[in-house]
Amino acid sequence: MPNVYERLGVRPIINASGPSTRLSGAIMPPEVAEAMREATQYCVDIAELQARAGQIIAEITGAESGYVTSGAAAGLLLGTAACVTGLDPGRMNRLPDTTGMKNEVIIGRSQRNFYDHAVRSVGIKLVEVGIADRYSGAGVRDTEAWEIADAITPQTAAVFYVAYPHSLPSLKQVVEVAHAAGVPVLVDAAGQLPPASNLKRFIAEGADLVSFSGGKAIRGPQSSGILCGRRDLISAVALQHLDLDILWEQWNPPPSLIDKSRLPGAPQHGIGRPCKVGKEQIIGLITALRLFVAEDPEARRKRWLGLMEALVAAAQGLPHAEVTLSVDRRRPETPGVQLKLNEEAAGMTALDLVRRLQDGNPGIHAGPGRVSEGIVTFGPMCLKEGEPELIGKRLRELLK
Ligand SMILES: *Cc1c(COP(=O)(O)O)cnc(C)c1O
């Protein structure tokens, strides 16, 4: 029986790369899909649902407050907007025109990436600091905390920090200099799960807002995310995200999310309104998040390790290639597999191999991040039982 994609003439793929948006995110646990199905059968007040979801996110992250976004990138847009406007509805209405507002966001130069489009779209200017000597090989340093402190002016709305295990300076150092000047720190932690402990870590290190993807390791809806942090900032997020097509007299927002008594009036639909989040996404995200934190990390690691060991076994004895398990010391919970190709003997490059895997039927998507070294990488997060064997078989056909 063809599945829902095949009935449309769309071919499902084997995703040995990971839960990227381009490859349709993660595979949702059945409990999450079922909760979403149930959610579709009722109508609720979406602000009340967000407020309740926010409390659950706050409990799980240790933050004062939380919010469900349509993805980590949306969370960066919303978080930046909150840092620029605070709780001022006039400013909210004027965005992305930031005239007269704090409209600079500082970032370490080595952390620039194209997701910062979400930050820039609020109408701010990104101020890059530091030189990433250590990447060019011409030196040993990256951006340093004093350089961030040095760039802070009365126009600074926030410091933006992209969290990776290798990010420098440390978040703690960045928070220290930013808070000394009264500036909030917004963290992109989209893909920093697992470990589940990172749900609490960045908040514990002093971040004012942290954005996670819901559609990566959490295995929630592909278009969902988590924003957690300071209550006033999350309130400013909600005000610029919720649909506010309502009379002031009639408007009764949940006090834990929005304190109406502090506002001179309600803003109109804000800059975040296009980043709409449905009730199904909120229910799906919360269900997936609870399952994610409940799963024993060791059981998760073993499940993923089992898939990667099966791939190594299925690829044993391949001509012109050495296939090994690879465990990054900084991410021990997410083991991977590396295929080191003898490009000359195989008569193809690692990039050729990636493309041929992708062009087969079913298409097999591997990681291209290290093809310049002749290495093809594989990850377990979106693989199903039985697929490592199919990948091994296909590799054997391509390399024979
Ligand atoms: C995946 C990712 C994003 C985008 O997350 P979405 O949930 O797809 O919006 C942003 N930043 C980084 C570093 C990411 O890895």
Short mmCIF file of C-alpha atoms and ligand atoms in Angstrom, two decimals:
data_model
loop_
_atom_site.label_atom_id
_atom_site.label_comp_id
_atom_site.label_asym_id
_atom_site.label_seq_id
_atom_site.Cartn_x
_atom_site.Cartn_y
_atom_site.Cartn_z
CA MET A 1 0.00 0.00 0.00
CA PRO A 2 1.63 3.28 -1.06
CA ASN A 3 2.10 5.84 1.74
CA VAL A 4 0.75 9.37 1.78
CA TYR A 5 3.82 10.73 -0.04
CA GLU A 6 3.88 8.01 -2.68
CA ARG A 7 0.22 8.69 -3.43
CA LEU A 8 1.32 12.22 -4.37
CA GLY A 9 4.19 10.92 -6.44
CA VAL A 10 6.77 12.12 -3.88
CA ARG A 11 9.56 9.67 -3.00
CA PRO A 12 10.45 9.17 0.69
CA ILE A 13 14.19 9.25 1.31
CA ILE A 14 16.57 7.52 3.69
CA ASN A 15 17.86 10.33 5.86
CA ALA A 16 21.31 9.40 7.12
CA SER A 17 22.26 13.04 7.43
CA GLY A 18 20.14 14.32 10.30
CA PRO A 19 17.04 16.33 11.12
CA SER A 20 17.65 19.27 8.80
CA THR A 21 14.78 21.44 7.57
CA ARG A 22 15.74 20.75 3.96
CA LEU A 23 15.22 17.03 4.55
CA SER A 24 11.92 17.54 6.37
CA GLY A 25 13.07 17.45 10.01
CA ALA A 26 12.84 14.44 12.29
CA ILE A 27 10.57 11.41 12.49
CA MET A 28 7.88 12.07 15.06
CA PRO A 29 7.07 9.51 17.77
CA PRO A 30 3.54 8.09 17.27
CA GLU A 31 2.41 9.54 20.63
CA VAL A 32 3.20 13.03 19.34
CA ALA A 33 1.35 12.49 16.06
CA GLU A 34 -1.66 11.16 17.99
CA ALA A 35 -1.69 14.16 20.36
CA MET A 36 -1.61 16.46 17.33
CA ARG A 37 -4.47 14.61 15.71
CA GLU A 38 -6.55 15.01 18.88
CA ALA A 39 -5.62 18.71 19.07
CA THR A 40 -7.08 19.31 15.62
CA GLN A 41 -10.56 18.31 16.82
CA TYR A 42 -11.11 21.28 19.17
CA CYS A 43 -10.82 25.06 19.21
CA VAL A 44 -9.15 26.86 22.12
CA ASP A 45 -8.00 30.37 22.99
CA ILE A 46 -4.51 30.30 21.54
CA ALA A 47 -3.08 32.75 24.13
CA GLU A 48 -4.31 30.52 26.95
CA LEU A 49 -2.71 27.51 25.26
CA GLN A 50 0.58 29.40 24.77
CA ALA A 51 0.54 30.50 28.43
CA ARG A 52 0.11 26.92 29.63
CA ALA A 53 2.75 25.63 27.22
CA GLY A 54 5.03 28.42 28.42
CA GLN A 55 4.68 27.25 32.03
CA ILE A 56 5.66 23.72 31.03
CA ILE A 57 8.64 25.04 29.05
CA ALA A 58 9.62 27.17 32.06
CA GLU A 59 9.55 24.13 34.35
CA ILE A 60 11.65 22.06 31.97
CA THR A 61 14.21 24.78 31.17
CA GLY A 62 14.40 26.51 34.54
CA ALA A 63 13.57 29.81 32.81
CA GLU A 64 11.05 32.33 34.15
CA SER A 65 8.84 31.89 31.13
CA GLY A 66 8.55 30.16 27.77
CA TYR A 67 6.81 30.24 24.44
CA VAL A 68 6.24 27.91 21.48
CA THR A 69 7.58 29.31 18.21
CA SER A 70 7.38 28.09 14.62
CA GLY A 71 11.08 27.13 14.77
CA ALA A 72 14.36 28.28 16.24
CA ALA A 73 14.84 30.89 13.50
CA ALA A 74 11.41 32.37 14.27
CA GLY A 75 12.48 32.45 17.91
CA LEU A 76 15.50 34.56 16.96
CA LEU A 77 13.28 37.05 15.13
CA LEU A 78 10.81 37.22 18.02
CA GLY A 79 13.53 37.41 20.65
CA THR A 80 15.33 40.20 18.84
CA ALA A 81 12.08 42.13 18.46
CA ALA A 82 11.43 41.77 22.20
CA CYS A 83 14.91 43.10 23.05
CA VAL A 84 14.36 46.11 20.76
CA THR A 85 10.83 47.09 21.84
CA GLY A 86 10.53 45.93 25.43
CA LEU A 87 6.86 46.20 26.43
CA ASP A 88 6.20 49.38 24.40
CA PRO A 89 3.30 48.75 21.98
CA GLY A 90 4.08 51.87 19.93
CA ARG A 91 7.53 50.53 19.17
CA MET A 92 6.08 47.12 18.37
CA ASN A 93 3.79 48.71 15.80
CA ARG A 94 6.66 50.62 14.15
CA LEU A 95 8.98 47.64 13.57
CA PRO A 96 10.94 46.99 11.38
CA ASP A 97 11.52 50.77 11.46
CA THR A 98 13.76 51.07 14.53
CA THR A 99 14.23 54.86 14.39
CA GLY A 100 14.66 56.12 17.92
CA MET A 101 15.07 52.66 19.41
CA LYS A 102 18.09 50.67 20.50
CA ASN A 103 18.87 49.09 17.15
CA GLU A 104 22.26 47.42 17.28
CA VAL A 105 22.89 43.75 18.03
CA ILE A 106 26.44 42.59 18.72
CA ILE A 107 27.75 39.24 17.46
CA GLY A 108 31.17 37.60 17.49
CA ARG A 109 32.35 37.56 13.86
CA SER A 110 33.06 33.81 13.83
CA GLN A 111 29.43 33.15 14.83
CA ARG A 112 27.91 34.84 11.76
CA ASN A 113 25.67 32.44 9.81
CA PHE A 114 22.67 32.76 7.57
CA TYR A 115 20.14 32.14 10.31
CA ASP A 116 21.04 35.61 11.56
CA HIS A 117 18.81 36.86 8.75
CA ALA A 118 16.05 36.31 11.32
CA VAL A 119 17.77 38.71 13.70
CA ARG A 120 18.47 41.31 11.00
CA SER A 121 14.91 41.23 9.71
CA VAL A 122 13.78 43.12 12.82
CA GLY A 123 15.46 46.23 11.38
CA ILE A 124 18.58 46.16 13.52
CA LYS A 125 22.19 46.51 12.50
CA LEU A 126 24.45 43.59 13.33
CA VAL A 127 27.71 44.79 14.82
CA GLU A 128 30.43 42.17 14.26
CA VAL A 129 33.33 42.05 16.67
CA GLY A 130 36.56 40.09 16.96
CA ILE A 131 38.71 38.29 14.44
CA ALA A 132 38.58 34.49 14.29
CA ASP A 133 42.30 33.92 13.89
CA ARG A 134 41.98 30.33 14.97
CA TYR A 135 39.90 29.43 11.91
CA SER A 136 42.25 31.00 9.41
CA GLY A 137 45.21 29.33 11.12
CA ALA A 138 46.99 32.68 11.38
CA GLY A 139 46.65 32.82 15.14
CA VAL A 140 45.14 31.29 18.22
CA ARG A 141 42.33 33.61 19.23
CA ASP A 142 38.64 34.12 18.55
CA THR A 143 36.44 37.02 19.59
CA GLU A 144 37.10 37.88 23.25
CA ALA A 145 34.63 39.09 25.85
CA TRP A 146 36.33 42.47 26.25
CA GLU A 147 35.73 43.15 22.55
CA ILE A 148 32.01 42.63 23.08
CA ALA A 149 32.10 44.95 26.09
CA ASP A 150 33.99 47.49 23.99
CA ALA A 151 31.29 47.46 21.28
CA ILE A 152 28.37 48.07 23.65
CA THR A 153 26.86 51.55 23.22
CA PRO A 154 23.58 53.17 24.29
CA GLN A 155 22.20 51.81 20.96
CA THR A 156 22.87 48.16 21.86
CA ALA A 157 19.64 46.17 22.06
CA ALA A 158 21.19 42.74 22.63
CA VAL A 159 24.20 40.51 22.28
CA PHE A 160 23.48 37.55 20.01
CA TYR A 161 25.31 34.30 20.77
CA VAL A 162 25.35 31.12 18.68
CA ALA A 163 25.90 28.17 21.01
CA TYR A 164 28.10 25.32 19.82
CA PRO A 165 30.42 23.18 21.89
CA HIS A 166 33.30 25.09 20.24
CA SER A 167 31.81 28.61 20.57
CA LEU A 168 34.11 31.27 21.99
CA PRO A 169 34.09 33.27 24.17
CA SER A 170 32.12 31.17 26.65
CA LEU A 171 28.50 32.14 27.19
CA LYS A 172 29.27 32.88 30.85
CA GLN A 173 31.89 35.46 29.85
CA VAL A 174 29.53 37.05 27.32
CA VAL A 175 26.72 37.23 29.88
CA GLU A 176 29.05 38.84 32.38
CA VAL A 177 30.06 41.74 30.13
CA ALA A 178 26.58 42.17 28.63
CA HIS A 179 24.81 42.23 31.99
CA ALA A 180 27.38 44.62 33.42
CA ALA A 181 26.05 47.06 30.81
CA GLY A 182 22.39 46.08 31.26
CA VAL A 183 22.22 44.39 27.84
CA PRO A 184 20.31 41.10 27.32
CA VAL A 185 21.89 38.04 25.69
CA LEU A 186 19.92 36.09 23.06
CA VAL A 187 21.17 32.55 22.38
CA ASP A 188 20.70 30.44 19.25
CA ALA A 189 20.79 26.90 20.63
CA ALA A 190 18.73 25.46 17.76
CA GLY A 191 20.63 22.21 17.39
CA GLN A 192 22.24 21.92 20.83
CA LEU A 193 20.18 18.90 21.89
CA PRO A 194 21.08 16.36 23.08
CA PRO A 195 22.31 16.55 25.75
CA ALA A 196 18.93 17.26 27.35
CA SER A 197 20.84 19.09 30.09
CA ASN A 198 21.36 21.94 27.59
CA LEU A 199 17.65 22.75 27.99
CA LYS A 200 18.65 24.17 31.40
CA ARG A 201 22.29 24.99 30.83
CA PHE A 202 22.18 28.24 28.83
CA ILE A 203 19.50 29.70 31.08
CA ALA A 204 21.54 28.69 34.13
CA GLU A 205 24.55 30.44 32.58
CA GLY A 206 22.56 33.66 32.51
CA ALA A 207 21.12 33.88 28.97
CA ASP A 208 18.06 36.14 28.80
CA LEU A 209 16.45 34.28 25.90
CA VAL A 210 17.30 30.87 24.40
CA SER A 211 15.90 29.50 21.13
CA PHE A 212 15.72 25.76 20.34
CA SER A 213 14.34 23.86 17.37
CA GLY A 214 11.37 21.60 18.07
CA GLY A 215 11.81 19.62 14.87
CA LYS A 216 15.36 18.37 15.40
CA ALA A 217 16.31 16.05 18.30
CA ILE A 218 13.10 16.81 20.21
CA ARG A 219 11.17 15.20 17.32
CA GLY A 220 8.25 17.59 17.57
CA PRO A 221 6.53 19.18 14.58
CA GLN A 222 9.03 20.24 11.93
CA SER A 223 7.78 23.81 12.16
CA SER A 224 8.03 24.23 15.91
CA GLY A 225 10.52 25.62 18.37
CA ILE A 226 11.01 26.77 21.94
CA LEU A 227 11.88 30.20 23.19
CA CYS A 228 12.54 30.48 26.91
CA GLY A 229 13.84 33.19 29.16
CA ARG A 230 12.95 36.35 31.06
CA ARG A 231 9.26 36.89 31.75
CA ASP A 232 9.16 40.48 30.43
CA LEU A 233 10.90 39.51 27.20
CA ILE A 234 8.61 36.51 26.61
CA SER A 235 5.69 38.83 27.24
CA ALA A 236 7.03 41.20 24.56
CA VAL A 237 7.41 38.16 22.28
CA ALA A 238 3.78 37.13 22.82
CA LEU A 239 2.53 40.66 22.14
CA GLN A 240 4.31 40.71 18.79
CA HIS A 241 3.37 37.20 17.81
CA LEU A 242 -0.22 36.57 18.85
CA ASP A 243 -3.07 37.53 16.58
CA LEU A 244 -4.47 40.66 18.26
CA ASP A 245 -7.51 41.29 16.12
CA ILE A 246 -9.62 41.98 19.20
CA LEU A 247 -11.24 44.93 21.03
CA TRP A 248 -9.26 46.23 24.01
CA GLU A 249 -12.29 45.89 26.30
CA GLN A 250 -12.81 42.32 25.20
CA TRP A 251 -9.15 41.35 25.42
CA ASN A 252 -8.37 39.18 28.42
CA PRO A 253 -4.85 37.78 28.00
CA PRO A 254 -3.55 35.21 30.51
CA PRO A 255 -1.77 37.24 33.24
CA SER A 256 1.15 34.79 33.41
CA LEU A 257 1.94 35.65 29.78
CA ILE A 258 0.77 39.26 29.40
CA ASP A 259 0.07 41.76 32.19
CA LYS A 260 -2.59 43.92 30.56
CA SER A 261 -2.51 46.43 33.45
CA ARG A 262 1.04 47.48 32.44
CA LEU A 263 0.06 48.38 28.88
CA PRO A 264 -1.28 51.71 27.59
CA GLY A 265 -2.99 49.79 24.79
CA ALA A 266 -2.52 46.68 22.72
CA PRO A 267 -0.29 46.65 19.67
CA GLN A 268 -1.72 45.56 16.35
CA HIS A 269 -0.49 42.36 14.71
CA GLY A 270 3.24 42.52 15.28
CA ILE A 271 6.36 41.71 13.30
CA GLY A 272 6.14 38.11 14.51
CA ARG A 273 2.60 37.49 13.26
CA PRO A 274 3.82 35.77 10.05
CA CYS A 275 5.62 33.21 12.27
CA LYS A 276 2.24 31.74 13.21
CA VAL A 277 2.04 28.68 15.45
CA GLY A 278 -0.99 26.41 15.31
CA LYS A 279 -2.62 24.59 18.21
CA GLU A 280 -1.39 21.29 16.71
CA GLN A 281 2.19 22.56 16.76
CA ILE A 282 1.90 23.69 20.38
CA ILE A 283 0.41 20.38 21.53
CA GLY A 284 2.88 18.42 19.41
CA LEU A 285 5.88 20.35 20.69
CA ILE A 286 4.89 20.01 24.34
CA THR A 287 4.18 16.29 23.96
CA ALA A 288 7.50 15.73 22.17
CA LEU A 289 9.43 17.83 24.69
CA ARG A 290 8.04 15.83 27.61
CA LEU A 291 8.97 12.56 25.89
CA PHE A 292 12.45 13.89 25.07
CA VAL A 293 13.26 14.80 28.67
CA ALA A 294 11.71 11.57 29.96
CA GLU A 295 13.84 9.31 27.74
CA ASP A 296 16.87 7.94 29.53
CA PRO A 297 19.88 9.56 27.78
CA GLU A 298 21.78 6.28 27.95
CA ALA A 299 18.89 4.45 26.26
CA ARG A 300 18.80 7.12 23.53
CA ARG A 301 22.55 6.90 23.03
CA LYS A 302 22.36 3.10 22.79
CA ARG A 303 19.51 3.26 20.27
CA TRP A 304 21.55 5.59 18.05
CA LEU A 305 24.75 3.64 18.59
CA GLY A 306 22.95 0.44 17.56
CA LEU A 307 21.97 2.03 14.23
CA MET A 308 25.50 3.27 13.60
CA GLU A 309 27.04 -0.10 14.51
CA ALA A 310 24.60 -1.74 12.12
CA LEU A 311 25.79 0.61 9.38
CA VAL A 312 29.46 -0.16 10.07
CA ALA A 313 28.64 -3.88 9.98
CA ALA A 314 26.67 -3.51 6.73
CA ALA A 315 29.57 -1.65 5.12
CA GLN A 316 32.34 -4.05 6.19
CA GLY A 317 34.74 -5.06 3.46
CA LEU A 318 33.68 -2.33 1.04
CA PRO A 319 36.27 -1.78 -1.69
CA HIS A 320 38.19 1.53 -1.66
CA ALA A 321 36.61 2.70 1.59
CA GLU A 322 37.21 2.49 5.28
CA VAL A 323 34.05 2.74 7.36
CA THR A 324 34.38 3.47 11.05
CA LEU A 325 32.32 4.54 14.02
CA SER A 326 33.08 8.11 15.07
CA VAL A 327 32.24 9.54 18.45
CA ASP A 328 32.90 13.23 18.97
CA ARG A 329 34.21 13.70 22.48
CA ARG A 330 32.06 16.83 22.78
CA ARG A 331 28.88 15.05 21.66
CA PRO A 332 29.15 11.51 23.00
CA GLU A 333 25.39 11.00 22.89
CA THR A 334 25.24 11.32 19.10
CA PRO A 335 27.59 8.75 17.56
CA GLY A 336 28.19 8.87 13.82
CA VAL A 337 29.86 6.91 11.04
CA GLN A 338 32.63 8.08 8.73
CA LEU A 339 33.38 6.62 5.33
CA LYS A 340 36.90 7.51 4.22
CA LEU A 341 37.08 7.04 0.48
CA ASN A 342 40.20 6.21 -1.47
CA GLU A 343 39.10 8.59 -4.22
CA GLU A 344 41.75 7.61 -6.73
CA ALA A 345 41.16 3.87 -6.48
CA ALA A 346 37.37 4.32 -6.42
CA GLY A 347 37.45 6.58 -9.47
CA MET A 348 35.14 9.03 -7.78
CA THR A 349 35.31 11.76 -5.18
CA ALA A 350 33.52 11.75 -1.85
CA LEU A 351 31.19 14.40 -3.27
CA ASP A 352 30.44 12.11 -6.25
CA LEU A 353 29.55 9.37 -3.77
CA VAL A 354 27.24 11.68 -1.83
CA ARG A 355 25.51 12.65 -5.08
CA ARG A 356 25.17 9.07 -6.32
CA LEU A 357 23.69 7.95 -2.99
CA GLN A 358 21.26 10.82 -3.21
CA ASP A 359 20.30 10.07 -6.82
CA GLY A 360 19.43 6.41 -6.21
CA ASN A 361 16.03 4.99 -5.42
CA PRO A 362 15.35 5.46 -2.60
CA GLY A 363 17.59 8.50 -2.32
CA ILE A 364 20.06 8.16 0.54
CA HIS A 365 21.15 11.44 2.11
CA ALA A 366 24.55 11.43 3.79
CA GLY A 367 26.49 14.32 5.32
CA PRO A 368 28.66 16.31 2.88
CA GLY A 369 30.41 18.44 5.53
CA ARG A 370 33.81 16.72 5.14
CA VAL A 371 33.89 15.75 1.46
CA SER A 372 36.92 18.00 0.92
CA GLU A 373 38.82 15.51 3.12
CA GLY A 374 37.45 12.55 1.15
CA ILE A 375 35.03 11.70 3.99
CA VAL A 376 31.29 11.04 3.82
CA THR A 377 29.49 11.20 7.17
CA PHE A 378 26.37 9.45 8.44
CA GLY A 379 24.22 10.20 11.49
CA PRO A 380 21.58 8.15 13.32
CA MET A 381 18.93 10.67 14.30
CA CYS A 382 16.51 10.13 11.39
CA LEU A 383 17.36 6.52 10.53
CA LYS A 384 14.93 3.67 10.94
CA GLU A 385 15.62 0.02 11.71
CA GLY A 386 16.61 -1.80 8.54
CA GLU A 387 17.90 1.31 6.78
CA PRO A 388 21.58 0.86 7.73
CA GLU A 389 21.48 -2.46 5.82
CA LEU A 390 19.97 -0.73 2.76
CA ILE A 391 22.70 1.91 2.88
CA GLY A 392 25.39 -0.82 3.08
CA LYS A 393 23.89 -2.58 0.07
CA ARG A 394 23.77 0.59 -1.98
CA LEU A 395 27.36 1.52 -1.06
CA ARG A 396 28.46 -1.92 -2.22
CA GLU A 397 26.73 -1.41 -5.61
CA LEU A 398 28.26 2.04 -6.08
CA LEU A 399 31.81 1.11 -5.07
CA LYS A 400 32.13 -2.34 -6.69
C1 LIG B 1 18.56 24.49 12.56
C2 LIG B 1 19.16 25.77 13.00
C3 LIG B 1 18.40 26.96 13.01
C4 LIG B 1 17.00 26.99 12.48
O1 LIG B 1 16.12 26.25 13.25
P1 LIG B 1 14.60 26.03 12.78
O2 LIG B 1 13.97 25.35 13.94
O3 LIG B 1 14.67 25.22 11.54
O4 LIG B 1 14.02 27.39 12.53
C5 LIG B 1 18.99 28.11 13.49
N1 LIG B 1 20.27 28.12 13.93
C6 LIG B 1 21.04 27.01 13.92
C7 LIG B 1 22.44 27.09 14.44
C8 LIG B 1 20.51 25.80 13.46
O5 LIG B 1 21.25 24.70 13.46
#
